[in-house]
JSON list of C-alpha atoms and ligand atoms in Angstrom, two decimals:
[
{"chain": "A", "resi": 3, "resn": "UNK", "atom": "CA", "xyz": [-64.69, 132.80, 127.68]},
{"chain": "A", "resi": 4, "resn": "UNK", "atom": "CA", "xyz": [-62.86, 130.70, 125.11]},
{"chain": "A", "resi": 5, "resn": "UNK", "atom": "CA", "xyz": [-59.30, 130.31, 123.54]},
{"chain": "A", "resi": 6, "resn": "UNK", "atom": "CA", "xyz": [-58.23, 128.90, 120.25]},
{"chain": "A", "resi": 7, "resn": "UNK", "atom": "CA", "xyz": [-57.89, 125.58, 122.43]},
{"chain": "A", "resi": 8, "resn": "UNK", "atom": "CA", "xyz": [-61.70, 125.50, 123.04]},
{"chain": "A", "resi": 9, "resn": "UNK", "atom": "CA", "xyz": [-61.14, 126.27, 126.79]},
{"chain": "A", "resi": 10, "resn": "UNK", "atom": "CA", "xyz": [-64.20, 127.72, 128.86]},
{"chain": "A", "resi": 11, "resn": "UNK", "atom": "CA", "xyz": [-64.34, 128.89, 132.21]},
{"chain": "A", "resi": 12, "resn": "UNK", "atom": "CA", "xyz": [-66.86, 128.18, 134.94]},
{"chain": "A", "resi": 13, "resn": "UNK", "atom": "CA", "xyz": [-68.39, 130.88, 136.88]},
{"chain": "A", "resi": 14, "resn": "UNK", "atom": "CA", "xyz": [-67.47, 131.41, 140.50]},
{"chain": "A", "resi": 15, "resn": "UNK", "atom": "CA", "xyz": [-68.55, 133.08, 143.71]},
{"chain": "A", "resi": 16, "resn": "UNK", "atom": "CA", "xyz": [-66.19, 135.50, 145.58]},
{"chain": "A", "resi": 17, "resn": "UNK", "atom": "CA", "xyz": [-66.83, 136.09, 149.23]},
{"chain": "A", "resi": 18, "resn": "UNK", "atom": "CA", "xyz": [-65.60, 139.35, 151.19]},
{"chain": "A", "resi": 19, "resn": "UNK", "atom": "CA", "xyz": [-65.69, 139.39, 154.76]},
{"chain": "A", "resi": 20, "resn": "UNK", "atom": "CA", "xyz": [-64.10, 141.40, 157.46]},
{"chain": "A", "resi": 21, "resn": "UNK", "atom": "CA", "xyz": [-65.18, 143.69, 160.43]},
{"chain": "A", "resi": 22, "resn": "UNK", "atom": "CA", "xyz": [-67.54, 146.48, 160.13]},
{"chain": "A", "resi": 23, "resn": "UNK", "atom": "CA", "xyz": [-65.38, 149.84, 159.24]},
{"chain": "A", "resi": 24, "resn": "UNK", "atom": "CA", "xyz": [-62.31, 147.87, 157.46]},
{"chain": "A", "resi": 25, "resn": "UNK", "atom": "CA", "xyz": [-63.48, 149.38, 154.40]},
{"chain": "A", "resi": 26, "resn": "UNK", "atom": "CA", "xyz": [-65.07, 146.41, 152.45]},
{"chain": "A", "resi": 27, "resn": "UNK", "atom": "CA", "xyz": [-67.48, 148.51, 150.30]},
{"chain": "A", "resi": 28, "resn": "UNK", "atom": "CA", "xyz": [-65.35, 151.01, 149.08]},
{"chain": "A", "resi": 29, "resn": "UNK", "atom": "CA", "xyz": [-62.53, 147.93, 148.21]},
{"chain": "A", "resi": 30, "resn": "UNK", "atom": "CA", "xyz": [-65.17, 145.90, 146.81]},
{"chain": "A", "resi": 31, "resn": "UNK", "atom": "CA", "xyz": [-66.53, 148.96, 144.45]},
{"chain": "A", "resi": 32, "resn": "UNK", "atom": "CA", "xyz": [-63.06, 149.43, 143.26]},
{"chain": "A", "resi": 33, "resn": "UNK", "atom": "CA", "xyz": [-62.70, 145.79, 142.42]},
{"chain": "A", "resi": 34, "resn": "UNK", "atom": "CA", "xyz": [-65.86, 145.81, 140.51]},
{"chain": "A", "resi": 35, "resn": "UNK", "atom": "CA", "xyz": [-64.67, 148.45, 138.36]},
{"chain": "A", "resi": 36, "resn": "UNK", "atom": "CA", "xyz": [-61.75, 146.17, 137.25]},
{"chain": "A", "resi": 37, "resn": "UNK", "atom": "CA", "xyz": [-63.13, 143.06, 136.65]},
{"chain": "A", "resi": 38, "resn": "UNK", "atom": "CA", "xyz": [-65.52, 141.97, 133.98]},
{"chain": "A", "resi": 39, "resn": "UNK", "atom": "CA", "xyz": [-68.40, 139.52, 134.12]},
{"chain": "A", "resi": 40, "resn": "UNK", "atom": "CA", "xyz": [-68.87, 140.09, 137.75]},
{"chain": "A", "resi": 41, "resn": "UNK", "atom": "CA", "xyz": [-72.20, 141.00, 139.34]},
{"chain": "A", "resi": 42, "resn": "UNK", "atom": "CA", "xyz": [-72.57, 141.91, 143.01]},
{"chain": "A", "resi": 43, "resn": "UNK", "atom": "CA", "xyz": [-75.46, 140.49, 145.11]},
{"chain": "A", "resi": 44, "resn": "UNK", "atom": "CA", "xyz": [-77.73, 142.80, 146.91]},
{"chain": "A", "resi": 45, "resn": "UNK", "atom": "CA", "xyz": [-78.70, 141.43, 150.52]},
{"chain": "A", "resi": 46, "resn": "UNK", "atom": "CA", "xyz": [-82.10, 142.03, 152.12]},
{"chain": "A", "resi": 47, "resn": "UNK", "atom": "CA", "xyz": [-81.66, 143.45, 155.60]},
{"chain": "A", "resi": 48, "resn": "UNK", "atom": "CA", "xyz": [-84.03, 144.59, 158.65]},
{"chain": "A", "resi": 49, "resn": "UNK", "atom": "CA", "xyz": [-81.46, 147.71, 159.09]},
{"chain": "A", "resi": 50, "resn": "UNK", "atom": "CA", "xyz": [-82.39, 150.88, 158.45]},
{"chain": "A", "resi": 51, "resn": "UNK", "atom": "CA", "xyz": [-80.82, 152.92, 155.71]},
{"chain": "A", "resi": 52, "resn": "UNK", "atom": "CA", "xyz": [-77.65, 154.69, 156.65]},
{"chain": "A", "resi": 53, "resn": "UNK", "atom": "CA", "xyz": [-76.73, 158.19, 154.99]},
{"chain": "A", "resi": 54, "resn": "UNK", "atom": "CA", "xyz": [-77.10, 157.77, 151.01]},
{"chain": "A", "resi": 55, "resn": "UNK", "atom": "CA", "xyz": [-77.70, 154.21, 150.80]},
{"chain": "A", "resi": 56, "resn": "UNK", "atom": "CA", "xyz": [-80.57, 153.39, 148.68]},
{"chain": "A", "resi": 57, "resn": "UNK", "atom": "CA", "xyz": [-83.00, 150.61, 148.49]},
{"chain": "A", "resi": 58, "resn": "UNK", "atom": "CA", "xyz": [-82.53, 147.94, 145.78]},
{"chain": "A", "resi": 59, "resn": "UNK", "atom": "CA", "xyz": [-78.96, 149.26, 145.44]},
{"chain": "A", "resi": 60, "resn": "UNK", "atom": "CA", "xyz": [-77.09, 148.82, 148.55]},
{"chain": "A", "resi": 61, "resn": "UNK", "atom": "CA", "xyz": [-79.59, 146.63, 150.30]},
{"chain": "A", "resi": 62, "resn": "UNK", "atom": "CA", "xyz": [-83.26, 145.73, 149.99]},
{"chain": "A", "resi": 63, "resn": "UNK", "atom": "CA", "xyz": [-84.78, 147.33, 153.36]},
{"chain": "A", "resi": 64, "resn": "UNK", "atom": "CA", "xyz": [-87.38, 145.43, 154.81]},
{"chain": "A", "resi": 65, "resn": "UNK", "atom": "CA", "xyz": [-89.19, 145.01, 158.10]},
{"chain": "A", "resi": 66, "resn": "UNK", "atom": "CA", "xyz": [-88.37, 142.01, 160.41]},
{"chain": "A", "resi": 67, "resn": "UNK", "atom": "CA", "xyz": [-91.69, 140.53, 159.55]},
{"chain": "A", "resi": 68, "resn": "UNK", "atom": "CA", "xyz": [-91.00, 140.55, 155.75]},
{"chain": "A", "resi": 69, "resn": "UNK", "atom": "CA", "xyz": [-87.62, 139.32, 156.39]},
{"chain": "A", "resi": 70, "resn": "UNK", "atom": "CA", "xyz": [-88.97, 136.43, 158.26]},
{"chain": "A", "resi": 71, "resn": "UNK", "atom": "CA", "xyz": [-91.37, 135.64, 156.00]},
{"chain": "A", "resi": 72, "resn": "UNK", "atom": "CA", "xyz": [-89.02, 135.27, 152.76]},
{"chain": "A", "resi": 73, "resn": "UNK", "atom": "CA", "xyz": [-86.36, 133.52, 155.07]},
{"chain": "A", "resi": 74, "resn": "UNK", "atom": "CA", "xyz": [-89.32, 130.93, 156.04]},
{"chain": "A", "resi": 75, "resn": "UNK", "atom": "CA", "xyz": [-90.39, 130.57, 152.46]},
{"chain": "A", "resi": 76, "resn": "UNK", "atom": "CA", "xyz": [-86.70, 129.47, 151.49]},
{"chain": "A", "resi": 77, "resn": "UNK", "atom": "CA", "xyz": [-85.70, 132.77, 149.65]},
{"chain": "A", "resi": 78, "resn": "UNK", "atom": "CA", "xyz": [-82.00, 132.99, 151.09]},
{"chain": "A", "resi": 79, "resn": "UNK", "atom": "CA", "xyz": [-79.02, 131.14, 150.37]},
{"chain": "A", "resi": 80, "resn": "UNK", "atom": "CA", "xyz": [-77.86, 132.08, 153.94]},
{"chain": "A", "resi": 81, "resn": "UNK", "atom": "CA", "xyz": [-78.91, 134.55, 156.41]},
{"chain": "A", "resi": 82, "resn": "UNK", "atom": "CA", "xyz": [-77.17, 135.86, 160.04]},
{"chain": "A", "resi": 83, "resn": "UNK", "atom": "CA", "xyz": [-77.97, 138.10, 162.73]},
{"chain": "A", "resi": 84, "resn": "UNK", "atom": "CA", "xyz": [-75.22, 140.94, 162.69]},
{"chain": "A", "resi": 85, "resn": "UNK", "atom": "CA", "xyz": [-75.29, 143.26, 165.32]},
{"chain": "A", "resi": 86, "resn": "UNK", "atom": "CA", "xyz": [-78.70, 142.85, 166.19]},
{"chain": "A", "resi": 87, "resn": "UNK", "atom": "CA", "xyz": [-80.20, 143.15, 162.50]},
{"chain": "A", "resi": 88, "resn": "UNK", "atom": "CA", "xyz": [-80.71, 140.25, 160.04]},
{"chain": "A", "resi": 89, "resn": "UNK", "atom": "CA", "xyz": [-79.29, 140.19, 156.86]},
{"chain": "A", "resi": 90, "resn": "UNK", "atom": "CA", "xyz": [-79.74, 137.35, 153.95]},
{"chain": "A", "resi": 91, "resn": "UNK", "atom": "CA", "xyz": [-78.50, 136.59, 150.44]},
{"chain": "A", "resi": 92, "resn": "UNK", "atom": "CA", "xyz": [-81.36, 136.04, 148.08]},
{"chain": "A", "resi": 93, "resn": "UNK", "atom": "CA", "xyz": [-80.75, 132.48, 146.53]},
{"chain": "A", "resi": 94, "resn": "UNK", "atom": "CA", "xyz": [-82.45, 133.04, 143.41]},
{"chain": "A", "resi": 95, "resn": "UNK", "atom": "CA", "xyz": [-80.15, 135.99, 141.91]},
{"chain": "A", "resi": 96, "resn": "UNK", "atom": "CA", "xyz": [-77.51, 134.28, 142.86]},
{"chain": "A", "resi": 97, "resn": "UNK", "atom": "CA", "xyz": [-78.41, 130.83, 140.92]},
{"chain": "A", "resi": 98, "resn": "UNK", "atom": "CA", "xyz": [-79.43, 132.68, 137.95]},
{"chain": "A", "resi": 99, "resn": "UNK", "atom": "CA", "xyz": [-76.13, 134.92, 137.90]},
{"chain": "A", "resi": 100, "resn": "UNK", "atom": "CA", "xyz": [-74.20, 131.75, 137.91]},
{"chain": "A", "resi": 101, "resn": "UNK", "atom": "CA", "xyz": [-76.57, 129.87, 135.48]},
{"chain": "A", "resi": 102, "resn": "UNK", "atom": "CA", "xyz": [-75.88, 132.59, 132.96]},
{"chain": "A", "resi": 103, "resn": "UNK", "atom": "CA", "xyz": [-72.08, 132.47, 133.24]},
{"chain": "A", "resi": 104, "resn": "UNK", "atom": "CA", "xyz": [-71.68, 135.62, 135.61]},
{"chain": "A", "resi": 105, "resn": "UNK", "atom": "CA", "xyz": [-69.39, 135.50, 138.76]},
{"chain": "A", "resi": 106, "resn": "UNK", "atom": "CA", "xyz": [-70.88, 136.79, 141.90]},
{"chain": "A", "resi": 107, "resn": "UNK", "atom": "CA", "xyz": [-69.60, 138.78, 144.36]},
{"chain": "A", "resi": 108, "resn": "UNK", "atom": "CA", "xyz": [-70.74, 138.86, 147.84]},
{"chain": "A", "resi": 109, "resn": "UNK", "atom": "CA", "xyz": [-70.02, 141.16, 150.74]},
{"chain": "A", "resi": 110, "resn": "UNK", "atom": "CA", "xyz": [-71.30, 139.15, 153.84]},
{"chain": "A", "resi": 111, "resn": "UNK", "atom": "CA", "xyz": [-70.22, 138.35, 157.33]},
{"chain": "A", "resi": 112, "resn": "UNK", "atom": "CA", "xyz": [-68.20, 135.37, 158.88]},
{"chain": "A", "resi": 113, "resn": "UNK", "atom": "CA", "xyz": [-71.28, 133.28, 159.62]},
{"chain": "A", "resi": 114, "resn": "UNK", "atom": "CA", "xyz": [-72.47, 133.74, 155.94]},
{"chain": "A", "resi": 115, "resn": "UNK", "atom": "CA", "xyz": [-68.91, 133.13, 154.70]},
{"chain": "A", "resi": 116, "resn": "UNK", "atom": "CA", "xyz": [-69.20, 129.77, 156.37]},
{"chain": "A", "resi": 117, "resn": "UNK", "atom": "CA", "xyz": [-72.76, 129.01, 154.86]},
{"chain": "A", "resi": 118, "resn": "UNK", "atom": "CA", "xyz": [-71.58, 129.94, 151.37]},
{"chain": "A", "resi": 119, "resn": "UNK", "atom": "CA", "xyz": [-68.58, 127.63, 151.56]},
{"chain": "A", "resi": 120, "resn": "UNK", "atom": "CA", "xyz": [-70.84, 124.71, 153.04]},
{"chain": "A", "resi": 121, "resn": "UNK", "atom": "CA", "xyz": [-73.36, 125.29, 149.95]},
{"chain": "A", "resi": 122, "resn": "UNK", "atom": "CA", "xyz": [-70.62, 126.22, 147.03]},
{"chain": "A", "resi": 123, "resn": "UNK", "atom": "CA", "xyz": [-67.41, 124.59, 148.41]},
{"chain": "A", "resi": 124, "resn": "UNK", "atom": "CA", "xyz": [-65.23, 126.31, 145.39]},
{"chain": "A", "resi": 125, "resn": "UNK", "atom": "CA", "xyz": [-66.27, 129.65, 146.26]},
{"chain": "A", "resi": 126, "resn": "UNK", "atom": "CA", "xyz": [-63.29, 132.01, 147.11]},
{"chain": "A", "resi": 127, "resn": "UNK", "atom": "CA", "xyz": [-63.15, 133.52, 150.56]},
{"chain": "A", "resi": 128, "resn": "UNK", "atom": "CA", "xyz": [-61.29, 136.73, 151.03]},
{"chain": "A", "resi": 129, "resn": "UNK", "atom": "CA", "xyz": [-61.23, 138.22, 154.56]},
{"chain": "A", "resi": 130, "resn": "UNK", "atom": "CA", "xyz": [-60.28, 141.95, 154.94]},
{"chain": "A", "resi": 131, "resn": "UNK", "atom": "CA", "xyz": [-58.34, 143.09, 158.05]},
{"chain": "A", "resi": 132, "resn": "UNK", "atom": "CA", "xyz": [-57.51, 146.54, 159.18]},
{"chain": "A", "resi": 133, "resn": "UNK", "atom": "CA", "xyz": [-54.02, 147.16, 159.84]},
{"chain": "A", "resi": 134, "resn": "UNK", "atom": "CA", "xyz": [-54.52, 147.29, 163.66]},
{"chain": "A", "resi": 135, "resn": "UNK", "atom": "CA", "xyz": [-57.57, 147.88, 166.00]},
{"chain": "A", "resi": 136, "resn": "UNK", "atom": "CA", "xyz": [-56.92, 151.39, 166.65]},
{"chain": "A", "resi": 137, "resn": "UNK", "atom": "CA", "xyz": [-57.43, 152.42, 162.91]},
{"chain": "A", "resi": 138, "resn": "UNK", "atom": "CA", "xyz": [-60.73, 150.14, 162.90]},
{"chain": "A", "resi": 139, "resn": "UNK", "atom": "CA", "xyz": [-61.88, 152.10, 165.83]},
{"chain": "A", "resi": 140, "resn": "UNK", "atom": "CA", "xyz": [-61.15, 155.60, 164.29]},
{"chain": "A", "resi": 141, "resn": "UNK", "atom": "CA", "xyz": [-62.92, 154.64, 160.97]},
{"chain": "A", "resi": 142, "resn": "UNK", "atom": "CA", "xyz": [-66.18, 153.61, 162.62]},
{"chain": "A", "resi": 143, "resn": "UNK", "atom": "CA", "xyz": [-65.98, 156.90, 164.93]},
{"chain": "A", "resi": 144, "resn": "UNK", "atom": "CA", "xyz": [-65.60, 158.81, 161.53]},
{"chain": "A", "resi": 145, "resn": "UNK", "atom": "CA", "xyz": [-68.70, 157.38, 160.29]},
{"chain": "A", "resi": 146, "resn": "UNK", "atom": "CA", "xyz": [-71.03, 159.78, 161.83]},
{"chain": "A", "resi": 147, "resn": "UNK", "atom": "CA", "xyz": [-74.21, 157.86, 160.78]},
{"chain": "A", "resi": 148, "resn": "UNK", "atom": "CA", "xyz": [-73.46, 155.53, 163.82]},
{"chain": "A", "resi": 149, "resn": "UNK", "atom": "CA", "xyz": [-74.19, 156.30, 167.58]},
{"chain": "A", "resi": 150, "resn": "UNK", "atom": "CA", "xyz": [-72.15, 155.40, 170.35]},
{"chain": "A", "resi": 151, "resn": "UNK", "atom": "CA", "xyz": [-73.93, 151.97, 171.20]},
{"chain": "A", "resi": 152, "resn": "UNK", "atom": "CA", "xyz": [-73.88, 151.13, 167.62]},
{"chain": "A", "resi": 153, "resn": "UNK", "atom": "CA", "xyz": [-69.83, 151.71, 167.44]},
{"chain": "A", "resi": 154, "resn": "UNK", "atom": "CA", "xyz": [-69.29, 149.90, 170.78]},
{"chain": "A", "resi": 155, "resn": "UNK", "atom": "CA", "xyz": [-71.35, 146.96, 169.49]},
{"chain": "A", "resi": 156, "resn": "UNK", "atom": "CA", "xyz": [-69.83, 146.62, 166.02]},
{"chain": "A", "resi": 157, "resn": "UNK", "atom": "CA", "xyz": [-66.22, 146.80, 167.54]},
{"chain": "A", "resi": 158, "resn": "UNK", "atom": "CA", "xyz": [-67.00, 143.96, 169.99]},
{"chain": "A", "resi": 159, "resn": "UNK", "atom": "CA", "xyz": [-68.14, 141.96, 167.01]},
{"chain": "A", "resi": 160, "resn": "UNK", "atom": "CA", "xyz": [-65.21, 143.08, 165.00]},
{"chain": "A", "resi": 161, "resn": "UNK", "atom": "CA", "xyz": [-62.75, 141.29, 167.63]},
{"chain": "A", "resi": 162, "resn": "UNK", "atom": "CA", "xyz": [-64.91, 138.24, 167.32]},
{"chain": "A", "resi": 163, "resn": "UNK", "atom": "CA", "xyz": [-65.21, 138.28, 163.62]},
{"chain": "A", "resi": 164, "resn": "UNK", "atom": "CA", "xyz": [-61.19, 138.57, 163.22]},
{"chain": "A", "resi": 165, "resn": "UNK", "atom": "CA", "xyz": [-60.88, 135.11, 164.59]},
{"chain": "A", "resi": 166, "resn": "UNK", "atom": "CA", "xyz": [-62.48, 133.65, 161.84]},
{"chain": "A", "resi": 167, "resn": "UNK", "atom": "CA", "xyz": [-59.75, 134.85, 159.36]},
{"chain": "A", "resi": 168, "resn": "UNK", "atom": "CA", "xyz": [-58.18, 131.18, 159.32]},
{"chain": "A", "resi": 169, "resn": "UNK", "atom": "CA", "xyz": [-61.08, 129.82, 157.82]},
{"chain": "A", "resi": 170, "resn": "UNK", "atom": "CA", "xyz": [-60.83, 131.90, 154.87]},
{"chain": "A", "resi": 171, "resn": "UNK", "atom": "CA", "xyz": [-58.64, 131.28, 151.79]},
{"chain": "A", "resi": 172, "resn": "UNK", "atom": "CA", "xyz": [-56.93, 134.67, 151.63]},
{"chain": "A", "resi": 173, "resn": "UNK", "atom": "CA", "xyz": [-56.27, 137.41, 154.19]},
{"chain": "A", "resi": 174, "resn": "UNK", "atom": "CA", "xyz": [-55.80, 140.80, 153.03]},
{"chain": "A", "resi": 175, "resn": "UNK", "atom": "CA", "xyz": [-54.59, 144.06, 154.92]},
{"chain": "A", "resi": 176, "resn": "UNK", "atom": "CA", "xyz": [-56.53, 146.89, 153.89]},
{"chain": "A", "resi": 177, "resn": "UNK", "atom": "CA", "xyz": [-54.08, 149.78, 154.77]},
{"chain": "A", "resi": 178, "resn": "UNK", "atom": "CA", "xyz": [-54.36, 151.25, 151.84]},
{"chain": "A", "resi": 179, "resn": "UNK", "atom": "CA", "xyz": [-57.54, 151.08, 149.68]},
{"chain": "A", "resi": 180, "resn": "UNK", "atom": "CA", "xyz": [-55.84, 150.96, 145.98]},
{"chain": "A", "resi": 181, "resn": "UNK", "atom": "CA", "xyz": [-53.18, 148.28, 147.12]},
{"chain": "A", "resi": 182, "resn": "UNK", "atom": "CA", "xyz": [-55.94, 146.32, 148.96]},
{"chain": "A", "resi": 183, "resn": "UNK", "atom": "CA", "xyz": [-57.88, 146.48, 146.06]},
{"chain": "A", "resi": 184, "resn": "UNK", "atom": "CA", "xyz": [-55.02, 145.53, 143.66]},
{"chain": "A", "resi": 185, "resn": "UNK", "atom": "CA", "xyz": [-54.49, 142.40, 146.06]},
{"chain": "A", "resi": 186, "resn": "UNK", "atom": "CA", "xyz": [-57.83, 141.48, 145.83]},
{"chain": "A", "resi": 187, "resn": "UNK", "atom": "CA", "xyz": [-57.74, 141.70, 141.98]},
{"chain": "A", "resi": 188, "resn": "UNK", "atom": "CA", "xyz": [-54.73, 139.63, 141.91]},
{"chain": "A", "resi": 189, "resn": "UNK", "atom": "CA", "xyz": [-56.67, 137.17, 143.92]},
{"chain": "A", "resi": 190, "resn": "UNK", "atom": "CA", "xyz": [-59.85, 137.17, 141.49]},
{"chain": "A", "resi": 191, "resn": "UNK", "atom": "CA", "xyz": [-57.67, 137.13, 138.43]},
{"chain": "A", "resi": 192, "resn": "UNK", "atom": "CA", "xyz": [-55.64, 133.97, 139.29]},
{"chain": "A", "resi": 193, "resn": "UNK", "atom": "CA", "xyz": [-58.65, 132.02, 140.67]},
{"chain": "A", "resi": 194, "resn": "UNK", "atom": "CA", "xyz": [-60.26, 132.63, 137.51]},
{"chain": "A", "resi": 195, "resn": "UNK", "atom": "CA", "xyz": [-57.56, 130.59, 135.76]},
{"chain": "A", "resi": 196, "resn": "UNK", "atom": "CA", "xyz": [-57.79, 127.71, 138.17]},
{"chain": "A", "resi": 197, "resn": "UNK", "atom": "CA", "xyz": [-57.77, 124.28, 136.24]},
{"chain": "A", "resi": 198, "resn": "UNK", "atom": "CA", "xyz": [-60.87, 122.84, 138.18]},
{"chain": "A", "resi": 199, "resn": "UNK", "atom": "CA", "xyz": [-62.83, 126.02, 136.80]},
{"chain": "A", "resi": 200, "resn": "UNK", "atom": "CA", "xyz": [-61.69, 125.07, 133.38]},
{"chain": "A", "resi": 201, "resn": "UNK", "atom": "CA", "xyz": [-63.38, 123.00, 130.91]},
{"chain": "A", "resi": 202, "resn": "UNK", "atom": "CA", "xyz": [-61.74, 121.87, 127.64]},
{"chain": "A", "resi": 203, "resn": "UNK", "atom": "CA", "xyz": [-63.63, 121.60, 124.22]},
{"chain": "B", "resi": 313, "resn": "5GP", "atom": "P1", "xyz": [-73.54, 146.98, 157.77]},
{"chain": "B", "resi": 313, "resn": "5GP", "atom": "O1", "xyz": [-74.95, 146.86, 158.41]},
{"chain": "B", "resi": 313, "resn": "5GP", "atom": "O2", "xyz": [-72.43, 147.52, 158.12]},
{"chain": "B", "resi": 313, "resn": "5GP", "atom": "O3", "xyz": [-74.20, 147.14, 156.15]},
{"chain": "B", "resi": 313, "resn": "5GP", "atom": "O4", "xyz": [-73.36, 145.40, 157.68]},
{"chain": "B", "resi": 313, "resn": "5GP", "atom": "C1", "xyz": [-72.89, 144.89, 158.80]},
{"chain": "B", "resi": 313, "resn": "5GP", "atom": "C2", "xyz": [-72.32, 143.42, 158.37]},
{"chain": "B", "resi": 313, "resn": "5GP", "atom": "O5", "xyz": [-73.37, 142.48, 157.92]},
{"chain": "B", "resi": 313, "resn": "5GP", "atom": "C3", "xyz": [-71.13, 143.35, 157.48]},
{"chain": "B", "resi": 313, "resn": "5GP", "atom": "O6", "xyz": [-70.17, 142.37, 157.98]},
{"chain": "B", "resi": 313, "resn": "5GP", "atom": "C4", "xyz": [-72.01, 143.08, 156.18]},
{"chain": "B", "resi": 313, "resn": "5GP", "atom": "O7", "xyz": [-71.01, 142.21, 155.30]},
{"chain": "B", "resi": 313, "resn": "5GP", "atom": "C5", "xyz": [-72.67, 141.88, 156.51]},
{"chain": "B", "resi": 313, "resn": "5GP", "atom": "N1", "xyz": [-73.81, 141.30, 155.54]},
{"chain": "B", "resi": 313, "resn": "5GP", "atom": "C6", "xyz": [-74.50, 142.16, 154.56]},
{"chain": "B", "resi": 313, "resn": "5GP", "atom": "N2", "xyz": [-75.24, 141.63, 153.90]},
{"chain": "B", "resi": 313, "resn": "5GP", "atom": "C7", "xyz": [-75.19, 140.30, 154.42]},
{"chain": "B", "resi": 313, "resn": "5GP", "atom": "C8", "xyz": [-75.96, 139.14, 154.11]},
{"chain": "B", "resi": 313, "resn": "5GP", "atom": "O8", "xyz": [-76.87, 138.94, 153.09]},
{"chain": "B", "resi": 313, "resn": "5GP", "atom": "N3", "xyz": [-75.40, 137.97, 154.86]},
{"chain": "B", "resi": 313, "resn": "5GP", "atom": "C9", "xyz": [-74.81, 138.08, 155.78]},
{"chain": "B", "resi": 313, "resn": "5GP", "atom": "N4", "xyz": [-74.37, 136.75, 156.41]},
{"chain": "B", "resi": 313, "resn": "5GP", "atom": "N5", "xyz": [-74.01, 139.18, 156.26]},
{"chain": "B", "resi": 313, "resn": "5GP", "atom": "C10", "xyz": [-74.43, 140.26, 155.56]}
]
C-alpha cells in the first residue's frame, strides 16, 4: 500500500488461538471477509475430517506417517500435538505469502502461537476466550461430530490453554460473534498501521 508520502506497509502474521469450541473458525471466517490482502494458512493434520470439512480447504488430512515424513523434512514452521492428533503449519506457504506482500492469518493452538512468536517476533497474537466455561461446554456438546471422550479431552485441554492468554497481545471475549469479529478487525486495522511496519520512500 502506498500513500502520497511514499509510505509502504510490511506484511505481518496474525495468530488466533483459543480453546476448542470458542468459535475461532467462525470468527476468523468473518474477519477474512472484511480485510483485504490477507490469506489464511491451511494446516496439515493427522486428525480425520469432521462433518463437511474438505481436504485442502479446512486442513490437509494426512496419515501419521506422512505427517512425520514432512515434519522430519523440515516442512513445518511449527507443529504440535493437540488432543492426541498432530497439527503443523506449512512453512513454505507462509514465507511465500509474506514475500509477495500478503498478510497471513493462522488459527493454531497455544504451543504453535509461542513458536510463531519466537520465529516472527512481530507477529500479532490474539487469544479468543469464551464468556465462561459453561458456554464452552455447551458449545462443545452441541458439536454433534465429537464423541464424549473427545469432548472431555477438549475441555481438559481448554482449561490448560486458557492459562496462556497472558502471553498473547490481545484477549477478545467471544460472547457474540459479530462483536468479537469487530474487535478482531479493530486489532488488525490498528496493527497494520504500526510505525514499525511502515517503510518510507
Ligand atoms: P481442531 O481439531 O478442533 O480443528 O483443532 C484443534 C486445535 O489445533 C485448535 O486449537 C487449532 O487451532 C489447533 N491447530 C490447528 N492447526 C494447527 C497447526 O498447524 N499448528 C498448531 N500448533 N495448532 C493447530
